[in-house]
Amino acid sequence: MPSDRSGAELARLVRAHDRWRGRGVFNLLASENAISPAARRFLSSDLAGRYTLPHAPRPGEPGTDNDYGGTRFTDQIERMANDAAARLFHGRFATTRPLSGHLAAMSALVPLLPRGGRLLAIPPEDGGYDGYAPGYLPAMFGWEGRPLPAKGPGASLTAEAAAEEIRRERPSIVLLGQSRFLFPYPLKEIAEAAHAQDALVLYDASHVLGLLAGGEFQDPLREGADVVYGSTHKSLPGPQGGLLVTDREDLFQQIDPALTWRVFDNAHWNRIAALGQTLLEMERHGPEYARTVVANSQALATELDRRGLPIVAKELGFSRSHQVHVDPDRLLSDHGLRPSELSYRWERQRLLTDRIGRIGTAEVTRLGLKPSDMPRMAEFLDRAGPKRERVGAEVLAWRRSYRSLAFT
Ligand SMILES: Cc1ncc(COP(=O)(O)O)c(C=O)c1O
């Protein structure tokens, strides 16, 4: 096919995607969010194609403090983003260079955990991130991956069970954080148990970073975690990427110099500018945004439960995060459905979720939906799901009434 026709086809596909995802559906994927218009503009700025490599001036070579020319603004942009991250997550040292949450994890773990070191992390079957399971990062870097079970309601962690496991396993690093993440941890007690054994506590906030930014969920560094890091695009409504913050200079001095040339080379400065903008917006609007996200989760779960859709952790109030979890066992016994079938039914009616039973409220909160809108959302989920009604046109009419983003 001639390249001009391929180009037209590519443009058509991108426009179709943008129309569908930007205006044609309610996005209830817990791992995604909507980027503010200002941050989106920065993503397509000239920074998208530039390099910078600042370093200490070399003796005898006056003026050579960057290996690339033309960088007079990039380094200031990065500094502003790092400073905003440090302020928001309450640590003195921050980097916005990691290109993703996974690479932020690698950036912290590789310098802090020697080959053969023991890593205690919540296993995927309890909602932990797959990357920490023995076959992935531990296999790649020669660590011993051990499970920290999270068996409370909604895969929550109790202080006593975690402390006992830490004493028994004697890990070098206790890694907290989950992909299926409903409730904050008793972090003070867990950190005390870990520090008593000379273990570090790393907190993967990939899912809850936007809640932390708004003062909801928990405050990991102040509650005892040594390093907090995560993705910048799930509950935090930033561009896809990662960041890392710590209050410990000794740890930052091990992590920061090891980033460039070990984990990546260039750090995508358009992304860092867009992330900086997101963090500044969160400093202004974060508390109201995060409060509304959590209130929406609780209101949506309550309404779904009232309609007979099985939701986990009712005894704990369903959720303190941007996620609500469908109970797969009761879904099968009460409705004869698996989470994936439910998700496909919803998608056909313009309601997007993942296929593993998580419903996320972050992006619809950005659109401006409030707890008073959740009965209507629950009604559509119920009718499109178990009742298998065709509600797509009604959903689209409702979606069209939200034209801009809140909290920007
Ligand atoms: C807890 C957790 N950590 C890390 C990651 C990886 O994040 P990213 O996709 O930004 O690399 C994920 C992704 O879903 C996650 O859930």
PDB file of N, CA and C in Angstrom, residues 216-307:
ATOM      1  N   GLU A 216      -5.394  11.751  50.801  1.00  0.00           N
ATOM      2  CA  GLU A 216      -6.282  10.634  51.150  1.00  0.00           C
ATOM      3  C   GLU A 216      -5.465   9.345  51.245  1.00  0.00           C
ATOM      4  N   PHE A 217      -6.098   8.307  51.677  1.00  0.00           N
ATOM      5  CA  PHE A 217      -5.553   6.950  51.746  1.00  0.00           C
ATOM      6  C   PHE A 217      -4.503   6.837  52.847  1.00  0.00           C
ATOM      7  N   GLN A 218      -3.242   7.213  52.593  1.00  0.00           N
ATOM      8  CA  GLN A 218      -2.272   7.299  53.653  1.00  0.00           C
ATOM      9  C   GLN A 218      -1.105   8.168  53.223  1.00  0.00           C
ATOM     10  N   ASP A 219      -0.144   8.352  54.136  1.00  0.00           N
ATOM     11  CA  ASP A 219       0.987   9.249  53.877  1.00  0.00           C
ATOM     12  C   ASP A 219       2.254   8.430  54.104  1.00  0.00           C
ATOM     13  N   PRO A 220       2.667   7.613  53.112  1.00  0.00           N
ATOM     14  CA  PRO A 220       3.654   6.553  53.366  1.00  0.00           C
ATOM     15  C   PRO A 220       4.958   7.021  54.009  1.00  0.00           C
ATOM     16  N   LEU A 221       5.552   8.111  53.525  1.00  0.00           N
ATOM     17  CA  LEU A 221       6.861   8.483  54.081  1.00  0.00           C
ATOM     18  C   LEU A 221       6.726   8.927  55.536  1.00  0.00           C
ATOM     19  N   ARG A 222       5.642   9.637  55.844  1.00  0.00           N
ATOM     20  CA  ARG A 222       5.463  10.079  57.237  1.00  0.00           C
ATOM     21  C   ARG A 222       5.057   8.927  58.152  1.00  0.00           C
ATOM     22  N   GLU A 223       4.516   7.862  57.564  1.00  0.00           N
ATOM     23  CA  GLU A 223       4.086   6.728  58.393  1.00  0.00           C
ATOM     24  C   GLU A 223       5.168   5.660  58.516  1.00  0.00           C
ATOM     25  N   GLY A 224       6.325   5.869  57.885  1.00  0.00           N
ATOM     26  CA  GLY A 224       7.425   4.935  58.130  1.00  0.00           C
ATOM     27  C   GLY A 224       8.049   4.297  56.909  1.00  0.00           C
ATOM     28  N   ALA A 225       7.466   4.469  55.707  1.00  0.00           N
ATOM     29  CA  ALA A 225       8.103   3.890  54.516  1.00  0.00           C
ATOM     30  C   ALA A 225       9.406   4.639  54.227  1.00  0.00           C
ATOM     31  N   ASP A 226      10.391   3.927  53.692  1.00  0.00           N
ATOM     32  CA  ASP A 226      11.683   4.550  53.381  1.00  0.00           C
ATOM     33  C   ASP A 226      11.685   5.185  51.992  1.00  0.00           C
ATOM     34  N   VAL A 227      10.978   4.551  51.063  1.00  0.00           N
ATOM     35  CA  VAL A 227      10.923   5.064  49.685  1.00  0.00           C
ATOM     36  C   VAL A 227       9.495   4.861  49.183  1.00  0.00           C
ATOM     37  N   VAL A 228       8.959   5.857  48.489  1.00  0.00           N
ATOM     38  CA  VAL A 228       7.665   5.677  47.830  1.00  0.00           C
ATOM     39  C   VAL A 228       7.874   5.946  46.339  1.00  0.00           C
ATOM     40  N   TYR A 229       7.246   5.118  45.514  1.00  0.00           N
ATOM     41  CA  TYR A 229       7.376   5.327  44.071  1.00  0.00           C
ATOM     42  C   TYR A 229       6.117   4.811  43.395  1.00  0.00           C
ATOM     43  N   GLY A 230       5.985   5.080  42.090  1.00  0.00           N
ATOM     44  CA  GLY A 230       4.837   4.503  41.396  1.00  0.00           C
ATOM     45  C   GLY A 230       4.599   5.101  40.032  1.00  0.00           C
ATOM     46  N   SER A 231       3.563   4.589  39.388  1.00  0.00           N
ATOM     47  CA  SER A 231       3.108   5.091  38.089  1.00  0.00           C
ATOM     48  C   SER A 231       2.455   6.450  38.280  1.00  0.00           C
ATOM     49  N   THR A 232       2.502   7.255  37.246  1.00  0.00           N
ATOM     50  CA  THR A 232       1.959   8.617  37.363  1.00  0.00           C
ATOM     51  C   THR A 232       0.654   8.786  36.581  1.00  0.00           C
ATOM     52  N   HIS A 233      -0.010   7.674  36.252  1.00  0.00           N
ATOM     53  CA  HIS A 233      -1.138   7.780  35.320  1.00  0.00           C
ATOM     54  C   HIS A 233      -2.342   6.929  35.720  1.00  0.00           C
ATOM     55  N   LYS A 234      -2.408   6.500  36.973  1.00  0.00           N
ATOM     56  CA  LYS A 234      -3.563   5.690  37.379  1.00  0.00           C
ATOM     57  C   LYS A 234      -4.483   6.613  38.195  1.00  0.00           C
ATOM     58  N   SER A 235      -4.411   6.589  39.534  1.00  0.00           N
ATOM     59  CA  SER A 235      -5.237   7.603  40.221  1.00  0.00           C
ATOM     60  C   SER A 235      -4.623   8.996  40.089  1.00  0.00           C
ATOM     61  N   LEU A 236      -3.295   9.081  39.922  1.00  0.00           N
ATOM     62  CA  LEU A 236      -2.706  10.392  39.559  1.00  0.00           C
ATOM     63  C   LEU A 236      -2.991  10.620  38.082  1.00  0.00           C
ATOM     64  N   PRO A 237      -3.614  11.736  37.733  1.00  0.00           N
ATOM     65  CA  PRO A 237      -4.047  11.899  36.327  1.00  0.00           C
ATOM     66  C   PRO A 237      -2.959  12.477  35.430  1.00  0.00           C
ATOM     67  N   GLY A 238      -1.766  11.908  35.494  1.00  0.00           N
ATOM     68  CA  GLY A 238      -0.654  12.441  34.715  1.00  0.00           C
ATOM     69  C   GLY A 238      -0.391  11.634  33.458  1.00  0.00           C
ATOM     70  N   PRO A 239       0.687  12.004  32.731  1.00  0.00           N
ATOM     71  CA  PRO A 239       1.086  11.214  31.561  1.00  0.00           C
ATOM     72  C   PRO A 239       1.628   9.876  32.036  1.00  0.00           C
ATOM     73  N   GLN A 240       1.655   8.865  31.157  1.00  0.00           N
ATOM     74  CA  GLN A 240       2.219   7.577  31.551  1.00  0.00           C
ATOM     75  C   GLN A 240       3.686   7.769  31.905  1.00  0.00           C
ATOM     76  N   GLY A 241       4.078   7.269  33.069  1.00  0.00           N
ATOM     77  CA  GLY A 241       5.450   7.442  33.528  1.00  0.00           C
ATOM     78  C   GLY A 241       5.566   7.015  34.972  1.00  0.00           C
ATOM     79  N   GLY A 242       6.673   7.414  35.621  1.00  0.00           N
ATOM     80  CA  GLY A 242       6.888   7.039  37.018  1.00  0.00           C
ATOM     81  C   GLY A 242       7.580   8.151  37.775  1.00  0.00           C
ATOM     82  N   LEU A 243       7.546   8.053  39.100  1.00  0.00           N
ATOM     83  CA  LEU A 243       8.325   8.959  39.942  1.00  0.00           C
ATOM     84  C   LEU A 243       8.722   8.223  41.214  1.00  0.00           C
ATOM     85  N   LEU A 244       9.663   8.809  41.925  1.00  0.00           N
ATOM     86  CA  LEU A 244      10.165   8.189  43.164  1.00  0.00           C
ATOM     87  C   LEU A 244      10.517   9.301  44.141  1.00  0.00           C
ATOM     88  N   VAL A 245      10.141   9.109  45.411  1.00  0.00           N
ATOM     89  CA  VAL A 245      10.404  10.122  46.445  1.00  0.00           C
ATOM     90  C   VAL A 245      10.891   9.431  47.707  1.00  0.00           C
ATOM     91  N   THR A 246      11.834  10.047  48.389  1.00  0.00           N
ATOM     92  CA  THR A 246      12.287   9.541  49.686  1.00  0.00           C
ATOM     93  C   THR A 246      12.725  10.706  50.550  1.00  0.00           C
ATOM     94  N   ASP A 247      12.744  10.481  51.854  1.00  0.00           N
ATOM     95  CA  ASP A 247      13.256  11.502  52.760  1.00  0.00           C
ATOM     96  C   ASP A 247      14.680  11.164  53.173  1.00  0.00           C
ATOM     97  N   ARG A 248      15.175  10.021  52.689  1.00  0.00           N
ATOM     98  CA  ARG A 248      16.503   9.554  53.137  1.00  0.00           C
ATOM     99  C   ARG A 248      17.557   9.839  52.075  1.00  0.00           C
ATOM    100  N   GLU A 249      18.443  10.749  52.413  1.00  0.00           N
ATOM    101  CA  GLU A 249      19.489  11.143  51.468  1.00  0.00           C
ATOM    102  C   GLU A 249      20.396   9.963  51.124  1.00  0.00           C
ATOM    103  N   ASP A 250      20.691   9.101  52.119  1.00  0.00           N
ATOM    104  CA  ASP A 250      21.596   7.967  51.854  1.00  0.00           C
ATOM    105  C   ASP A 250      20.995   7.044  50.780  1.00  0.00           C
ATOM    106  N   LEU A 251      19.683   6.825  50.838  1.00  0.00           N
ATOM    107  CA  LEU A 251      19.053   5.941  49.837  1.00  0.00           C
ATOM    108  C   LEU A 251      18.998   6.639  48.477  1.00  0.00           C
ATOM    109  N   PHE A 252      18.667   7.926  48.494  1.00  0.00           N
ATOM    110  CA  PHE A 252      18.571   8.651  47.221  1.00  0.00           C
ATOM    111  C   PHE A 252      19.934   8.686  46.526  1.00  0.00           C
ATOM    112  N   GLN A 253      20.988   8.789  47.317  1.00  0.00           N
ATOM    113  CA  GLN A 253      22.331   8.803  46.710  1.00  0.00           C
ATOM    114  C   GLN A 253      22.693   7.459  46.089  1.00  0.00           C
ATOM    115  N   GLN A 254      22.051   6.396  46.535  1.00  0.00           N
ATOM    116  CA  GLN A 254      22.269   5.100  45.873  1.00  0.00           C
ATOM    117  C   GLN A 254      21.400   4.958  44.625  1.00  0.00           C
ATOM    118  N   ILE A 255      20.183   5.528  44.703  1.00  0.00           N
ATOM    119  CA  ILE A 255      19.206   5.315  43.627  1.00  0.00           C
ATOM    120  C   ILE A 255      19.446   6.275  42.457  1.00  0.00           C
ATOM    121  N   ASP A 256      19.566   7.565  42.753  1.00  0.00           N
ATOM    122  CA  ASP A 256      19.531   8.578  41.691  1.00  0.00           C
ATOM    123  C   ASP A 256      20.688   8.449  40.688  1.00  0.00           C
ATOM    124  N   PRO A 257      21.940   8.297  41.159  1.00  0.00           N
ATOM    125  CA  PRO A 257      23.025   8.191  40.166  1.00  0.00           C
ATOM    126  C   PRO A 257      22.939   6.907  39.337  1.00  0.00           C
ATOM    127  N   ALA A 258      22.190   5.915  39.828  1.00  0.00           N
ATOM    128  CA  ALA A 258      22.112   4.636  39.100  1.00  0.00           C
ATOM    129  C   ALA A 258      21.008   4.631  38.049  1.00  0.00           C
ATOM    130  N   LEU A 259      20.233   5.717  37.966  1.00  0.00           N
ATOM    131  CA  LEU A 259      19.116   5.715  37.010  1.00  0.00           C
ATOM    132  C   LEU A 259      19.632   5.779  35.572  1.00  0.00           C
ATOM    133  N   THR A 260      20.352   6.867  35.271  1.00  0.00           N
ATOM    134  CA  THR A 260      20.792   7.084  33.892  1.00  0.00           C
ATOM    135  C   THR A 260      21.862   6.060  33.516  1.00  0.00           C
ATOM    136  N   TRP A 261      21.666   5.414  32.393  1.00  0.00           N
ATOM    137  CA  TRP A 261      22.552   4.404  31.792  1.00  0.00           C
ATOM    138  C   TRP A 261      22.403   3.012  32.391  1.00  0.00           C
ATOM    139  N   ARG A 262      21.632   2.896  33.528  1.00  0.00           N
ATOM    140  CA  ARG A 262      21.352   1.538  33.988  1.00  0.00           C
ATOM    141  C   ARG A 262      19.915   1.181  33.637  1.00  0.00           C
ATOM    142  N   VAL A 263      18.998   2.077  33.995  1.00  0.00           N
ATOM    143  CA  VAL A 263      17.580   1.763  33.769  1.00  0.00           C
ATOM    144  C   VAL A 263      17.096   2.395  32.457  1.00  0.00           C
ATOM    145  N   PHE A 264      17.661   3.536  32.086  1.00  0.00           N
ATOM    146  CA  PHE A 264      17.301   4.190  30.821  1.00  0.00           C
ATOM    147  C   PHE A 264      18.354   5.241  30.524  1.00  0.00           C
ATOM    148  N   ASP A 265      18.261   5.838  29.336  1.00  0.00           N
ATOM    149  CA  ASP A 265      19.162   6.931  28.984  1.00  0.00           C
ATOM    150  C   ASP A 265      18.371   8.236  29.022  1.00  0.00           C
ATOM    151  N   ASN A 266      17.610   8.536  27.950  1.00  0.00           N
ATOM    152  CA  ASN A 266      16.879   9.801  28.048  1.00  0.00           C
ATOM    153  C   ASN A 266      15.527   9.582  28.729  1.00  0.00           C
ATOM    154  N   ALA A 267      15.086  10.596  29.431  1.00  0.00           N
ATOM    155  CA  ALA A 267      13.949  10.420  30.352  1.00  0.00           C
ATOM    156  C   ALA A 267      12.654  11.033  29.820  1.00  0.00           C
ATOM    157  N   HIS A 268      12.629  11.463  28.547  1.00  0.00           N
ATOM    158  CA  HIS A 268      11.411  11.981  27.906  1.00  0.00           C
ATOM    159  C   HIS A 268      10.929  13.257  28.593  1.00  0.00           C
ATOM    160  N   TRP A 269      11.577  14.361  28.225  1.00  0.00           N
ATOM    161  CA  TRP A 269      11.331  15.609  28.954  1.00  0.00           C
ATOM    162  C   TRP A 269       9.971  16.231  28.671  1.00  0.00           C
ATOM    163  N   ASN A 270       9.333  15.867  27.573  1.00  0.00           N
ATOM    164  CA  ASN A 270       7.946  16.319  27.382  1.00  0.00           C
ATOM    165  C   ASN A 270       7.043  15.677  28.433  1.00  0.00           C
ATOM    166  N   ARG A 271       7.318  14.404  28.727  1.00  0.00           N
ATOM    167  CA  ARG A 271       6.560  13.698  29.772  1.00  0.00           C
ATOM    168  C   ARG A 271       6.794  14.365  31.126  1.00  0.00           C
ATOM    169  N   ILE A 272       8.045  14.730  31.399  1.00  0.00           N
ATOM    170  CA  ILE A 272       8.367  15.335  32.696  1.00  0.00           C
ATOM    171  C   ILE A 272       7.683  16.708  32.820  1.00  0.00           C
ATOM    172  N   ALA A 273       7.633  17.464  31.729  1.00  0.00           N
ATOM    173  CA  ALA A 273       6.917  18.754  31.771  1.00  0.00           C
ATOM    174  C   ALA A 273       5.427  18.523  32.035  1.00  0.00           C
ATOM    175  N   ALA A 274       4.853  17.532  31.364  1.00  0.00           N
ATOM    176  CA  ALA A 274       3.419  17.234  31.555  1.00  0.00           C
ATOM    177  C   ALA A 274       3.165  16.731  32.974  1.00  0.00           C
ATOM    178  N   LEU A 275       4.107  15.945  33.486  1.00  0.00           N
ATOM    179  CA  LEU A 275       3.964  15.455  34.861  1.00  0.00           C
ATOM    180  C   LEU A 275       4.072  16.618  35.847  1.00  0.00           C
ATOM    181  N   GLY A 276       5.017  17.532  35.590  1.00  0.00           N
ATOM    182  CA  GLY A 276       5.149  18.706  36.448  1.00  0.00           C
ATOM    183  C   GLY A 276       3.836  19.482  36.503  1.00  0.00           C
ATOM    184  N   GLN A 277       3.215  19.667  35.338  1.00  0.00           N
ATOM    185  CA  GLN A 277       1.937  20.374  35.278  1.00  0.00           C
ATOM    186  C   GLN A 277       0.870  19.624  36.100  1.00  0.00           C
ATOM    187  N   THR A 278       0.824  18.296  35.956  1.00  0.00           N
ATOM    188  CA  THR A 278      -0.140  17.494  36.717  1.00  0.00           C
ATOM    189  C   THR A 278       0.077  17.669  38.220  1.00  0.00           C
ATOM    190  N   LEU A 279       1.338  17.656  38.635  1.00  0.00           N
ATOM    191  CA  LEU A 279       1.629  17.765  40.069  1.00  0.00           C
ATOM    192  C   LEU A 279       1.248  19.146  40.593  1.00  0.00           C
ATOM    193  N   LEU A 280       1.483  20.178  39.775  1.00  0.00           N
ATOM    194  CA  LEU A 280       1.078  21.528  40.206  1.00  0.00           C
ATOM    195  C   LEU A 280      -0.444  21.613  40.313  1.00  0.00           C
ATOM    196  N   GLU A 281      -1.146  20.987  39.370  1.00  0.00           N
ATOM    197  CA  GLU A 281      -2.615  20.977  39.434  1.00  0.00           C
ATOM    198  C   GLU A 281      -3.091  20.212  40.677  1.00  0.00           C
ATOM    199  N   MET A 282      -2.365  19.144  41.020  1.00  0.00           N
ATOM    200  CA  MET A 282      -2.743  18.373  42.211  1.00  0.00           C
ATOM    201  C   MET A 282      -2.504  19.171  43.496  1.00  0.00           C
ATOM    202  N   GLU A 283      -1.457  20.001  43.500  1.00  0.00           N
ATOM    203  CA  GLU A 283      -1.225  20.821  44.697  1.00  0.00           C
ATOM    204  C   GLU A 283      -2.422  21.736  44.938  1.00  0.00           C
ATOM    205  N   ARG A 284      -3.040  22.159  43.851  1.00  0.00           N
ATOM    206  CA  ARG A 284      -4.177  23.079  43.972  1.00  0.00           C
ATOM    207  C   ARG A 284      -5.491  22.327  44.189  1.00  0.00           C
ATOM    208  N   HIS A 285      -5.727  21.283  43.386  1.00  0.00           N
ATOM    209  CA  HIS A 285      -7.056  20.643  43.386  1.00  0.00           C
ATOM    210  C   HIS A 285      -7.060  19.247  44.006  1.00  0.00           C
ATOM    211  N   GLY A 286      -5.862  18.725  44.359  1.00  0.00           N
ATOM    212  CA  GLY A 286      -5.744  17.331  44.797  1.00  0.00           C
ATOM    213  C   GLY A 286      -6.674  16.942  45.936  1.00  0.00           C
ATOM    214  N   PRO A 287      -6.754  17.745  47.015  1.00  0.00           N
ATOM    215  CA  PRO A 287      -7.596  17.311  48.137  1.00  0.00           C
ATOM    216  C   PRO A 287      -9.054  17.081  47.733  1.00  0.00           C
ATOM    217  N   GLU A 288      -9.615  18.014  46.963  1.00  0.00           N
ATOM    218  CA  GLU A 288     -11.026  17.839  46.575  1.00  0.00           C
ATOM    219  C   GLU A 288     -11.182  16.662  45.590  1.00  0.00           C
ATOM    220  N   TYR A 289     -10.237  16.572  44.656  1.00  0.00           N
ATOM    221  CA  TYR A 289     -10.266  15.462  43.689  1.00  0.00           C
ATOM    222  C   TYR A 289     -10.226  14.115  44.418  1.00  0.00           C
ATOM    223  N   ALA A 290      -9.233  13.942  45.301  1.00  0.00           N
ATOM    224  CA  ALA A 290      -9.038  12.640  45.952  1.00  0.00           C
ATOM    225  C   ALA A 290     -10.223  12.296  46.856  1.00  0.00           C
ATOM    226  N   ARG A 291     -10.725  13.301  47.569  1.00  0.00           N
ATOM    227  CA  ARG A 291     -11.900  13.072  48.430  1.00  0.00           C
ATOM    228  C   ARG A 291     -13.085  12.602  47.595  1.00  0.00           C
ATOM    229  N   THR A 292     -13.273  13.221  46.438  1.00  0.00           N
ATOM    230  CA  THR A 292     -14.424  12.865  45.588  1.00  0.00           C
ATOM    231  C   THR A 292     -14.243  11.466  44.987  1.00  0.00           C
ATOM    232  N   VAL A 293     -13.013  11.126  44.593  1.00  0.00           N
ATOM    233  CA  VAL A 293     -12.756   9.784  44.049  1.00  0.00           C
ATOM    234  C   VAL A 293     -13.181   8.714  45.069  1.00  0.00           C
ATOM    235  N   VAL A 294     -12.725   8.873  46.305  1.00  0.00           N
ATOM    236  CA  VAL A 294     -13.022   7.859  47.332  1.00  0.00           C
ATOM    237  C   VAL A 294     -14.524   7.849  47.629  1.00  0.00           C
ATOM    238  N   ALA A 295     -15.128   9.020  47.714  1.00  0.00           N
ATOM    239  CA  ALA A 295     -16.578   9.080  47.979  1.00  0.00           C
ATOM    240  C   ALA A 295     -17.342   8.426  46.826  1.00  0.00           C
ATOM    241  N   ASN A 296     -16.885   8.621  45.603  1.00  0.00           N
ATOM    242  CA  ASN A 296     -17.537   7.978  44.456  1.00  0.00           C
ATOM    243  C   ASN A 296     -17.413   6.457  44.523  1.00  0.00           C
ATOM    244  N   SER A 297     -16.223   5.949  44.908  1.00  0.00           N
ATOM    245  CA  SER A 297     -16.054   4.497  45.040  1.00  0.00           C
ATOM    246  C   SER A 297     -17.053   3.939  46.046  1.00  0.00           C
ATOM    247  N   GLN A 298     -17.134   4.617  47.194  1.00  0.00           N
ATOM    248  CA  GLN A 298     -18.010   4.101  48.254  1.00  0.00           C
ATOM    249  C   GLN A 298     -19.478   4.176  47.840  1.00  0.00           C
ATOM    250  N   ALA A 299     -19.844   5.267  47.168  1.00  0.00           N
ATOM    251  CA  ALA A 299     -21.250   5.413  46.737  1.00  0.00           C
ATOM    252  C   ALA A 299     -21.570   4.393  45.648  1.00  0.00           C
ATOM    253  N   LEU A 300     -20.647   4.177  44.716  1.00  0.00           N
ATOM    254  CA  LEU A 300     -20.901   3.223  43.635  1.00  0.00           C
ATOM    255  C   LEU A 300     -21.014   1.803  44.186  1.00  0.00           C
ATOM    256  N   ALA A 301     -20.096   1.440  45.088  1.00  0.00           N
ATOM    257  CA  ALA A 301     -20.131   0.088  45.674  1.00  0.00           C
ATOM    258  C   ALA A 301     -21.432  -0.124  46.435  1.00  0.00           C
ATOM    259  N   THR A 302     -21.847   0.871  47.201  1.00  0.00           N
ATOM    260  CA  THR A 302     -23.079   0.759  47.983  1.00  0.00           C
ATOM    261  C   THR A 302     -24.274   0.526  47.056  1.00  0.00           C
ATOM    262  N   GLU A 303     -24.329   1.271  45.961  1.00  0.00           N
ATOM    263  CA  GLU A 303     -25.454   1.147  45.026  1.00  0.00           C
ATOM    264  C   GLU A 303     -25.428  -0.183  44.278  1.00  0.00           C
ATOM    265  N   LEU A 304     -24.229  -0.633  43.888  1.00  0.00           N
ATOM    266  CA  LEU A 304     -24.136  -1.931  43.192  1.00  0.00           C
ATOM    267  C   LEU A 304     -24.567  -3.049  44.133  1.00  0.00           C
ATOM    268  N   ASP A 305     -24.126  -2.967  45.365  1.00  0.00           N
ATOM    269  CA  ASP A 305     -24.486  -3.963  46.367  1.00  0.00           C
ATOM    270  C   ASP A 305     -26.008  -3.968  46.583  1.00  0.00           C
ATOM    271  N   ARG A 306     -26.591  -2.792  46.645  1.00  0.00           N
ATOM    272  CA  ARG A 306     -28.037  -2.674  46.852  1.00  0.00           C
ATOM    273  C   ARG A 306     -28.805  -3.330  45.699  1.00  0.00           C
ATOM    274  N   ARG A 307     -28.189  -3.295  44.507  1.00  0.00           N
ATOM    275  CA  ARG A 307     -28.837  -3.883  43.326  1.00  0.00           C
ATOM    276  C   ARG A 307     -28.531  -5.371  43.176  1.00  0.00           C
TER     277      ARG A 307
END
